[in-house]
mmCIF file of C-alpha atoms and ligand atoms in Angstrom:
data_model
loop_
_atom_site.group_PDB
_atom_site.id
_atom_site.type_symbol
_atom_site.label_atom_id
_atom_site.label_comp_id
_atom_site.label_asym_id
_atom_site.label_seq_id
_atom_site.Cartn_x
_atom_site.Cartn_y
_atom_site.Cartn_z
ATOM 1 C CA MET A 1 108.007 -0.030 49.879
ATOM 2 C CA GLY A 2 111.307 -1.656 49.319
ATOM 3 C CA ILE A 3 114.547 -2.878 50.757
ATOM 4 C CA LEU A 4 118.281 -2.398 50.132
ATOM 5 C CA ILE A 5 120.250 -5.515 49.195
ATOM 6 C CA ASP A 6 124.013 -5.022 48.868
ATOM 7 C CA GLY A 7 123.434 -1.306 48.375
ATOM 8 C CA HIS A 8 120.833 -1.759 45.623
ATOM 9 C CA TRP A 9 117.218 -0.712 46.072
ATOM 10 C CA HIS A 10 114.543 -3.347 45.466
ATOM 11 C CA ALA A 11 111.183 -1.664 45.252
ATOM 12 C CA ASP A 12 108.868 -4.614 45.532
ATOM 13 C CA THR A 13 108.950 -6.006 49.070
ATOM 14 C CA PRO A 14 105.688 -5.594 50.963
ATOM 15 C CA VAL A 15 105.526 -3.607 54.205
ATOM 16 C CA ASN A 16 103.931 -6.438 56.120
ATOM 17 C CA ALA A 17 106.905 -8.787 55.814
ATOM 18 C CA ASN A 18 105.822 -11.777 57.872
ATOM 19 C CA ASN A 19 107.136 -15.149 58.772
ATOM 20 C CA GLY A 20 104.739 -17.136 56.618
ATOM 21 C CA ASP A 21 101.947 -17.487 59.156
ATOM 22 C CA GLY A 22 100.445 -14.019 58.713
ATOM 23 C CA ARG A 23 102.262 -12.511 61.687
ATOM 24 C CA PHE A 24 104.072 -9.178 61.208
ATOM 25 C CA VAL A 25 107.740 -9.333 62.265
ATOM 26 C CA ARG A 26 109.773 -6.170 62.945
ATOM 27 C CA LYS A 27 113.499 -6.324 62.130
ATOM 28 C CA ASP A 28 116.172 -4.988 64.493
ATOM 29 C CA ALA A 29 118.026 -1.767 63.659
ATOM 30 C CA ALA A 30 121.511 -2.055 62.069
ATOM 31 C CA PHE A 31 123.476 1.009 63.202
ATOM 32 C CA ARG A 32 123.885 0.966 66.955
ATOM 33 C CA HIS A 33 126.617 3.460 67.874
ATOM 34 C CA TRP A 34 126.064 6.010 70.631
ATOM 35 C CA VAL A 35 126.721 9.713 70.955
ATOM 36 C CA THR A 36 128.236 10.228 74.404
ATOM 37 C CA SER A 37 129.384 13.333 76.294
ATOM 38 C CA ASP A 38 133.080 12.479 75.907
ATOM 39 C CA GLY A 39 133.036 10.320 72.788
ATOM 40 C CA SER A 40 133.619 7.072 74.660
ATOM 41 C CA ALA A 41 131.755 4.010 73.431
ATOM 42 C CA GLY A 42 128.146 3.540 74.530
ATOM 43 C CA PRO A 43 126.414 0.257 75.398
ATOM 44 C CA THR A 44 126.845 -0.930 71.778
ATOM 45 C CA GLY A 45 128.957 0.044 68.768
ATOM 46 C CA ASP A 46 132.115 2.124 68.413
ATOM 47 C CA SER A 47 133.574 5.099 70.280
ATOM 48 C CA GLY A 48 134.232 8.428 68.548
ATOM 49 C CA PHE A 49 130.805 10.083 68.574
ATOM 50 C CA ARG A 50 131.199 12.982 70.983
ATOM 51 C CA ALA A 51 128.262 15.290 71.714
ATOM 52 C CA GLU A 52 128.935 18.520 69.803
ATOM 53 C CA PRO A 53 126.417 21.163 68.724
ATOM 54 C CA GLY A 54 125.878 21.158 64.954
ATOM 55 C CA ARG A 55 127.672 17.856 64.354
ATOM 56 C CA TYR A 56 124.649 15.559 64.009
ATOM 57 C CA ARG A 57 121.525 15.633 61.854
ATOM 58 C CA LEU A 58 118.271 13.795 62.537
ATOM 59 C CA TYR A 59 116.190 12.281 59.711
ATOM 60 C CA VAL A 60 112.553 11.650 60.576
ATOM 61 C CA SER A 61 109.081 11.125 59.253
ATOM 62 C CA LEU A 62 106.397 13.004 61.168
ATOM 63 C CA ALA A 63 104.121 10.024 60.564
ATOM 64 C CA CYS A 64 106.345 7.439 62.204
ATOM 65 C CA PRO A 65 105.804 6.819 65.927
ATOM 66 C CA TRP A 66 109.428 5.673 66.420
ATOM 67 C CA ALA A 67 110.865 8.776 64.761
ATOM 68 C CA HIS A 68 108.343 10.836 66.698
ATOM 69 C CA ARG A 69 109.858 9.975 70.042
ATOM 70 C CA THR A 70 113.273 11.251 68.918
ATOM 71 C CA LEU A 71 111.693 14.527 67.812
ATOM 72 C CA ILE A 72 109.963 14.859 71.185
ATOM 73 C CA PHE A 73 113.252 14.373 73.058
ATOM 74 C CA ARG A 74 114.948 16.869 70.751
ATOM 75 C CA GLN A 75 112.311 19.396 71.841
ATOM 76 C CA LEU A 76 112.210 18.515 75.549
ATOM 77 C CA LYS A 77 115.985 18.710 75.852
ATOM 78 C CA GLY A 78 116.258 21.967 73.893
ATOM 79 C CA LEU A 79 118.357 20.376 71.160
ATOM 80 C CA ALA A 80 116.583 21.891 68.151
ATOM 81 C CA GLY A 81 119.279 24.543 67.747
ATOM 82 C CA MET A 82 122.113 22.016 67.783
ATOM 83 C CA ILE A 83 120.627 19.022 65.958
ATOM 84 C CA PRO A 84 118.921 20.071 62.706
ATOM 85 C CA VAL A 85 116.288 17.828 61.201
ATOM 86 C CA SER A 86 115.217 16.561 57.784
ATOM 87 C CA VAL A 87 111.591 15.495 57.362
ATOM 88 C CA THR A 88 110.448 12.988 54.746
ATOM 89 C CA HIS A 89 107.266 13.107 52.718
ATOM 90 C CA TRP A 90 104.438 11.204 54.450
ATOM 91 C CA LEU A 91 103.919 8.755 51.571
ATOM 92 C CA MET A 92 105.992 5.597 51.703
ATOM 93 C CA ARG A 93 105.652 3.644 48.470
ATOM 94 C CA GLU A 94 108.032 2.134 45.900
ATOM 95 C CA HIS A 95 110.958 4.402 46.795
ATOM 96 C CA GLY A 96 110.348 4.074 50.539
ATOM 97 C CA TRP A 97 110.579 7.375 52.408
ATOM 98 C CA THR A 98 111.317 10.237 49.990
ATOM 99 C CA PHE A 99 112.011 13.947 50.143
ATOM 100 C CA ASN A 100 109.426 14.702 47.459
ATOM 101 C CA GLU A 101 108.038 18.197 47.843
ATOM 102 C CA GLY A 102 105.085 18.639 50.152
ATOM 103 C CA PRO A 103 103.902 20.656 53.128
ATOM 104 C CA GLY A 104 106.139 20.036 56.123
ATOM 105 C CA VAL A 105 108.858 18.211 54.124
ATOM 106 C CA VAL A 106 112.418 19.357 54.940
ATOM 107 C CA PRO A 107 114.915 18.115 52.337
ATOM 108 C CA ASP A 108 118.366 16.644 52.938
ATOM 109 C CA PRO A 109 121.006 19.374 52.539
ATOM 110 C CA LEU A 110 123.913 17.040 53.306
ATOM 111 C CA HIS A 111 123.534 14.595 50.421
ATOM 112 C CA GLY A 112 120.645 16.027 48.434
ATOM 113 C CA ALA A 113 119.052 12.595 48.858
ATOM 114 C CA ARG A 114 115.782 12.036 47.049
ATOM 115 C CA ALA A 115 114.971 9.057 49.262
ATOM 116 C CA MET A 116 116.065 7.730 52.659
ATOM 117 C CA HIS A 117 117.716 4.669 51.129
ATOM 118 C CA GLU A 118 120.343 7.014 49.622
ATOM 119 C CA VAL A 119 121.260 8.180 53.138
ATOM 120 C CA TYR A 120 121.817 4.528 54.104
ATOM 121 C CA THR A 121 124.047 3.821 51.100
ATOM 122 C CA ARG A 122 126.037 6.988 51.852
ATOM 123 C CA ALA A 123 126.843 5.409 55.215
ATOM 124 C CA ASP A 124 127.455 1.944 53.787
ATOM 125 C CA ALA A 125 127.570 1.467 50.008
ATOM 126 C CA ARG A 126 126.745 -2.231 50.436
ATOM 127 C CA TYR A 127 124.042 -1.869 53.082
ATOM 128 C CA SER A 128 121.366 -4.548 53.197
ATOM 129 C CA GLY A 129 118.155 -3.934 55.084
ATOM 130 C CA ARG A 130 115.234 -1.586 55.327
ATOM 131 C CA ALA A 131 115.779 2.153 55.053
ATOM 132 C CA THR A 132 113.877 3.125 58.159
ATOM 133 C CA VAL A 133 113.480 6.387 60.033
ATOM 134 C CA PRO A 134 114.667 7.756 62.369
ATOM 135 C CA VAL A 135 118.341 8.077 61.444
ATOM 136 C CA LEU A 136 120.924 10.052 63.392
ATOM 137 C CA TRP A 137 123.696 11.126 60.986
ATOM 138 C CA ASP A 138 127.200 12.221 61.944
ATOM 139 C CA THR A 139 128.497 14.972 59.620
ATOM 140 C CA GLN A 140 132.055 14.484 60.881
ATOM 141 C CA ARG A 141 132.529 10.781 60.283
ATOM 142 C CA ASN A 142 129.951 10.773 57.480
ATOM 143 C CA THR A 143 128.017 7.831 58.707
ATOM 144 C CA ILE A 144 124.893 6.794 60.552
ATOM 145 C CA VAL A 145 125.346 6.824 64.303
ATOM 146 C CA SER A 146 122.094 5.040 64.999
ATOM 147 C CA ASN A 147 118.818 4.082 63.384
ATOM 148 C CA GLU A 148 117.285 2.845 66.634
ATOM 149 C CA SER A 149 114.915 5.340 68.206
ATOM 150 C CA ALA A 150 115.036 3.704 71.646
ATOM 151 C CA ASP A 151 118.784 4.379 71.750
ATOM 152 C CA ILE A 152 118.564 7.853 70.196
ATOM 153 C CA ILE A 153 116.188 9.100 72.909
ATOM 154 C CA ARG A 154 118.577 7.841 75.603
ATOM 155 C CA MET A 155 121.419 9.752 73.907
ATOM 156 C CA PHE A 156 119.335 12.904 73.643
ATOM 157 C CA ASN A 157 118.295 12.524 77.298
ATOM 158 C CA SER A 158 121.803 13.042 78.640
ATOM 159 C CA ALA A 159 124.710 13.127 76.142
ATOM 160 C CA PHE A 160 124.321 16.823 75.295
ATOM 161 C CA ASP A 161 123.869 18.036 78.879
ATOM 162 C CA GLY A 162 127.432 19.411 78.996
ATOM 163 C CA VAL A 163 127.083 21.396 75.764
ATOM 164 C CA GLY A 164 123.905 23.333 76.436
ATOM 165 C CA ALA A 165 120.990 20.880 76.472
ATOM 166 C CA ARG A 166 118.052 21.831 78.666
ATOM 167 C CA PRO A 167 118.237 20.173 82.097
ATOM 168 C CA GLY A 168 115.869 17.285 82.668
ATOM 169 C CA ASP A 169 116.305 13.540 83.081
ATOM 170 C CA PHE A 170 113.580 11.293 81.709
ATOM 171 C CA TYR A 171 115.430 8.111 82.679
ATOM 172 C CA PRO A 172 116.403 8.761 86.308
ATOM 173 C CA ALA A 173 118.503 6.099 88.012
ATOM 174 C CA GLY A 174 115.928 5.339 90.713
ATOM 175 C CA LEU A 175 113.143 4.596 88.229
ATOM 176 C CA ARG A 176 115.002 2.684 85.548
ATOM 177 C CA GLU A 177 113.746 -0.751 86.471
ATOM 178 C CA GLU A 178 110.146 0.396 86.467
ATOM 179 C CA ILE A 179 110.560 2.406 83.254
ATOM 180 C CA ASP A 180 112.130 -0.597 81.517
ATOM 181 C CA ALA A 181 109.291 -2.853 82.682
ATOM 182 C CA VAL A 182 106.585 -0.465 81.462
ATOM 183 C CA ASN A 183 108.479 0.033 78.183
ATOM 184 C CA ALA A 184 108.724 -3.699 77.579
ATOM 185 C CA ARG A 185 104.986 -4.235 77.823
ATOM 186 C CA VAL A 186 104.092 -1.021 75.997
ATOM 187 C CA TYR A 187 106.507 -1.805 73.165
ATOM 188 C CA ASP A 188 105.333 -5.340 72.553
ATOM 189 C CA THR A 189 101.604 -4.943 72.984
ATOM 190 C CA LEU A 190 100.964 -1.301 72.147
ATOM 191 C CA ASN A 191 103.661 0.492 70.070
ATOM 192 C CA ASN A 192 104.304 -2.627 68.016
ATOM 193 C CA GLY A 193 101.046 -4.336 69.009
ATOM 194 C CA VAL A 194 98.960 -2.048 66.818
ATOM 195 C CA TYR A 195 101.238 -2.899 63.860
ATOM 196 C CA LYS A 196 100.896 -6.607 64.565
ATOM 197 C CA ALA A 197 97.119 -6.216 64.540
ATOM 198 C CA GLY A 198 97.084 -3.935 61.492
ATOM 199 C CA PHE A 199 99.467 -5.946 59.323
ATOM 200 C CA ALA A 200 98.119 -9.363 60.296
ATOM 201 C CA THR A 201 97.023 -11.281 57.225
ATOM 202 C CA THR A 202 95.171 -14.050 59.027
ATOM 203 C CA GLN A 203 92.270 -13.851 61.474
ATOM 204 C CA ALA A 204 94.283 -15.808 64.053
ATOM 205 C CA ALA A 205 97.301 -13.469 63.885
ATOM 206 C CA TYR A 206 95.008 -10.435 64.170
ATOM 207 C CA GLU A 207 93.166 -11.810 67.183
ATOM 208 C CA GLU A 208 96.414 -12.784 68.860
ATOM 209 C CA ALA A 209 97.590 -9.161 68.546
ATOM 210 C CA VAL A 210 94.469 -7.095 69.161
ATOM 211 C CA GLY A 211 93.528 -8.546 72.567
ATOM 212 C CA PRO A 212 96.821 -7.539 74.230
ATOM 213 C CA VAL A 213 96.533 -4.007 72.765
ATOM 214 C CA PHE A 214 93.390 -3.431 74.809
ATOM 215 C CA ASP A 215 94.606 -5.347 77.860
ATOM 216 C CA THR A 216 97.538 -2.932 77.918
ATOM 217 C CA LEU A 217 95.362 0.151 77.430
ATOM 218 C CA ASP A 218 93.198 -1.057 80.357
ATOM 219 C CA TRP A 219 96.373 -1.557 82.401
ATOM 220 C CA LEU A 220 97.639 1.944 81.575
ATOM 221 C CA GLU A 221 94.255 3.403 82.533
ATOM 222 C CA SER A 222 94.475 1.674 85.911
ATOM 223 C CA ARG A 223 98.062 2.839 86.508
ATOM 224 C CA LEU A 224 96.899 6.419 86.017
ATOM 225 C CA ALA A 225 94.303 6.046 88.800
ATOM 226 C CA THR A 226 96.885 6.596 91.504
ATOM 227 C CA HIS A 227 99.606 8.651 89.782
ATOM 228 C CA PRO A 228 99.684 11.364 87.118
ATOM 229 C CA TYR A 229 102.320 9.525 85.042
ATOM 230 C CA LEU A 230 103.003 5.888 84.193
ATOM 231 C CA CYS A 231 105.920 5.569 86.610
ATOM 232 C CA GLY A 232 104.644 7.820 89.372
ATOM 233 C CA GLU A 233 104.898 11.525 90.065
ATOM 234 C CA VAL A 234 107.336 12.510 87.322
ATOM 235 C CA LEU A 235 107.271 12.422 83.545
ATOM 236 C CA THR A 236 109.633 9.775 82.204
ATOM 237 C CA GLU A 237 110.692 8.138 78.994
ATOM 238 C CA ALA A 238 107.942 5.550 79.548
ATOM 239 C CA ASP A 239 105.305 8.269 79.127
ATOM 240 C CA TRP A 240 106.780 9.565 75.887
ATOM 241 C CA ARG A 241 107.126 6.093 74.440
ATOM 242 C CA ALA A 242 103.442 5.433 75.139
ATOM 243 C CA PHE A 243 102.403 8.893 73.935
ATOM 244 C CA THR A 244 103.439 8.485 70.291
ATOM 245 C CA THR A 245 101.060 5.530 69.931
ATOM 246 C CA LEU A 246 98.265 7.076 72.034
ATOM 247 C CA ILE A 247 98.208 10.281 69.973
ATOM 248 C CA ARG A 248 97.869 8.266 66.711
ATOM 249 C CA PHE A 249 95.415 5.737 68.095
ATOM 250 C CA ASP A 250 91.988 7.207 67.407
ATOM 251 C CA ALA A 251 93.103 8.848 64.170
ATOM 252 C CA VAL A 252 94.688 5.782 62.543
ATOM 253 C CA TYR A 253 95.053 2.621 64.585
ATOM 254 C CA HIS A 254 91.378 2.427 65.565
ATOM 255 C CA GLY A 255 90.244 2.406 61.941
ATOM 256 C CA HIS A 256 93.144 1.588 59.636
ATOM 257 C CA PHE A 257 94.722 -1.057 61.909
ATOM 258 C CA LYS A 258 91.357 -2.442 63.115
ATOM 259 C CA CYS A 259 92.119 -1.704 66.779
ATOM 260 C CA ASN A 260 88.512 -0.724 67.295
ATOM 261 C CA VAL A 261 87.426 -2.337 70.560
ATOM 262 C CA ARG A 262 87.662 1.055 72.250
ATOM 263 C CA ARG A 263 89.049 4.501 71.433
ATOM 264 C CA ILE A 264 91.442 6.462 73.626
ATOM 265 C CA VAL A 265 88.693 9.043 74.170
ATOM 266 C CA ASP A 266 86.717 6.228 75.843
ATOM 267 C CA TYR A 267 89.385 5.954 78.555
ATOM 268 C CA PRO A 268 88.857 9.024 80.785
ATOM 269 C CA ARG A 269 92.270 9.019 82.477
ATOM 270 C CA LEU A 270 94.275 7.915 79.471
ATOM 271 C CA TRP A 271 92.668 10.542 77.264
ATOM 272 C CA ALA A 272 93.216 13.328 79.814
ATOM 273 C CA TYR A 273 96.810 12.144 80.171
ATOM 274 C CA THR A 274 97.364 12.107 76.391
ATOM 275 C CA ARG A 275 96.099 15.697 76.216
ATOM 276 C CA ARG A 276 98.349 16.750 79.103
ATOM 277 C CA LEU A 277 101.394 15.314 77.374
ATOM 278 C CA TYR A 278 100.384 16.951 74.104
ATOM 279 C CA GLN A 279 100.304 20.303 75.902
ATOM 280 C CA VAL A 280 103.855 20.034 77.292
ATOM 281 C CA PRO A 281 105.746 22.939 75.654
ATOM 282 C CA GLY A 282 107.318 21.947 72.331
ATOM 283 C CA VAL A 283 105.401 18.689 71.954
ATOM 284 C CA ALA A 284 102.425 19.919 69.899
ATOM 285 C CA ASP A 285 104.945 21.122 67.283
ATOM 286 C CA THR A 286 106.041 17.513 66.768
ATOM 287 C CA VAL A 287 102.507 16.243 66.040
ATOM 288 C CA ASN A 288 101.336 16.558 62.429
ATOM 289 C CA PHE A 289 98.029 14.800 61.760
ATOM 290 C CA GLN A 290 98.209 15.484 58.035
ATOM 291 C CA HIS A 291 101.448 13.484 57.797
ATOM 292 C CA ILE A 292 100.172 10.859 60.237
ATOM 293 C CA LYS A 293 96.832 10.175 58.542
ATOM 294 C CA GLY A 294 98.194 10.668 55.044
ATOM 295 C CA HIS A 295 101.003 8.192 55.666
ATOM 296 C CA TYR A 296 98.996 5.290 56.984
ATOM 297 C CA TYR A 297 95.917 5.573 54.816
ATOM 298 C CA GLU A 298 97.720 6.467 51.565
ATOM 299 C CA SER A 299 100.847 4.298 51.869
ATOM 300 C CA HIS A 300 99.449 0.934 52.920
ATOM 301 C CA THR A 301 97.582 0.130 49.740
ATOM 302 C CA GLU A 302 97.288 -3.537 50.708
ATOM 303 C CA ILE A 303 95.185 -2.464 53.713
ATOM 304 C CA ASN A 304 93.432 0.547 52.154
ATOM 305 C CA PRO A 305 93.568 0.092 48.354
ATOM 306 C CA THR A 306 91.706 3.314 47.529
ATOM 307 C CA GLY A 307 94.067 5.474 49.576
ATOM 308 C CA VAL A 308 91.118 7.529 50.746
ATOM 309 C CA VAL A 309 91.936 9.359 54.004
ATOM 310 C CA PRO A 310 89.017 9.593 56.444
ATOM 311 C CA ALA A 311 87.899 13.042 57.590
ATOM 312 C CA GLY A 312 87.741 12.362 61.315
ATOM 313 C CA PRO A 313 87.992 12.034 64.140
ATOM 314 C CA ALA A 314 87.549 15.523 65.545
ATOM 315 C CA LEU A 315 89.903 15.477 68.519
ATOM 316 C CA ASP A 316 89.947 18.143 71.198
ATOM 317 C CA LEU A 317 93.527 18.146 72.417
ATOM 318 C CA SER A 318 93.201 21.064 74.797
ATOM 319 C CA VAL A 319 94.012 20.388 78.443
ATOM 320 C CA PRO A 320 90.948 19.048 80.264
ATOM 321 C CA THR A 321 89.516 21.323 82.956
HETATM 322 N N1 GSH B 1 113.745 0.048 65.304
HETATM 323 C C1 GSH B 1 113.372 1.209 64.606
HETATM 324 C C2 GSH B 1 112.092 1.026 63.844
HETATM 325 C C3 GSH B 1 111.800 2.184 62.974
HETATM 326 C C4 GSH B 1 110.752 1.856 61.923
HETATM 327 O O1 GSH B 1 110.291 0.707 61.778
HETATM 328 N N2 GSH B 1 110.341 2.876 61.163
HETATM 329 C C5 GSH B 1 109.378 2.664 60.087
HETATM 330 C C6 GSH B 1 108.394 3.803 59.999
HETATM 331 S S1 GSH B 1 107.201 3.871 61.289
HETATM 332 C C7 GSH B 1 110.087 2.679 58.770
HETATM 333 O O2 GSH B 1 110.900 3.551 58.505
HETATM 334 N N3 GSH B 1 109.773 1.721 57.906
HETATM 335 C C8 GSH B 1 110.317 1.650 56.580
HETATM 336 C C9 GSH B 1 110.588 0.238 56.172
HETATM 337 O O3 GSH B 1 110.390 -0.674 56.991
HETATM 338 O O4 GSH B 1 111.018 0.055 55.030
HETATM 339 C C10 GSH B 1 113.283 2.358 65.585
HETATM 340 O O5 GSH B 1 112.495 2.303 66.535
HETATM 341 O O6 GSH B 1 114.033 3.300 65.404
#
C-alpha cells in the first residue's frame, strides 16, 4: 500500500487510513472529467472528451468492486471492442496495484507501467493521492478522464450510443430518483459498509458499521419480494452497483471483513437475484474469484497476517430453477 505525494510514491501508508477513532474513511476521486457524445463538458470537469472508438483505455483490478462495475457496463453496452482494458495483479502491497505477471493480468501497453501509480504520474507529474482503480485514460489528450467508477458507468451507459454501443439504458429518466435513492443507501451501508466493518480498528467502529450492512441486506431482500429488480421491472444501474458487493460477499466479506451475521445464500430472494445477474450475458466473464479472494486475503496483511486464502465457499452460481 502507498500513496503519491507531489508525484513521489510513498510505500508505507496503511490501507485502513482512518480519522483517529478507528473508523475507515474513503477519499473522493481526483479526476472528474466526462466522456460525452459530442465532447461537451459533463456534470464536472472539462470539455474535450468526445466518445470515439479506440480513444480510451480502462485500467481495472478484477478484485475491486468499484472497478468491477465499470467492467460490467463495458460488457453490457458492447464496448469491449472500442475500449480496451488493462488488468492489474490481484495483490496490492508496497507498490499498490502492479502489472506483475500472473494469470489474468493484462499489462499497460500505453506507458509500460509497472504499477498504477505510474499511470497517475503520467497524467499529472505532481499528483498527490491514492493510485486507485478504475482509471479511464484518454490516449488523445494523454491524461486521466476519470478515476470515479460511479461517473464512468454513467458515461458508458450513454456516451457511446452514437458510435456503436449496444442499446440499453440502465439509468432511465423516469427511474432516476429511485435509482439514486437506492444507490445512496447501498453505497453507504453495503458497498462501502463492508469496508467500514472490515477495516474498523475498534469494536465500536466495527459495530457501528456491521449492523447497517445487514439492515440493508434485509431491506434489499424485502424489495425483491414484489419486483424482480431493485427498482422494479427493469434492470438498472442500482442492481449492478449492488451486484459487485453481493457477488463478493460470501467469498470475502463474510469471513475476511467479519460481516458474518448472515450469508447471501441465506437470503433466498437476494441469492436467486445475485445468480440471475451473474448469468446476464457477458457478466460472468467479469467475475474472477481467484483475483477477488487472492486480493483481499493476501493483500490486507493487517487483517490476515498469514495471507492464507480460504478454500471455500463452494458457490453454485447457476440460475435457480
Ligand atoms: N471512488 C473510487 C474508489 C475506488 C477505490 O477505492 N479502489 C480501490 C480498490 S477496491 C483502490 O484502488 N485502492 C487503492 C488505494 O486506496 O491505494 C471509485 O469508485 O472509482
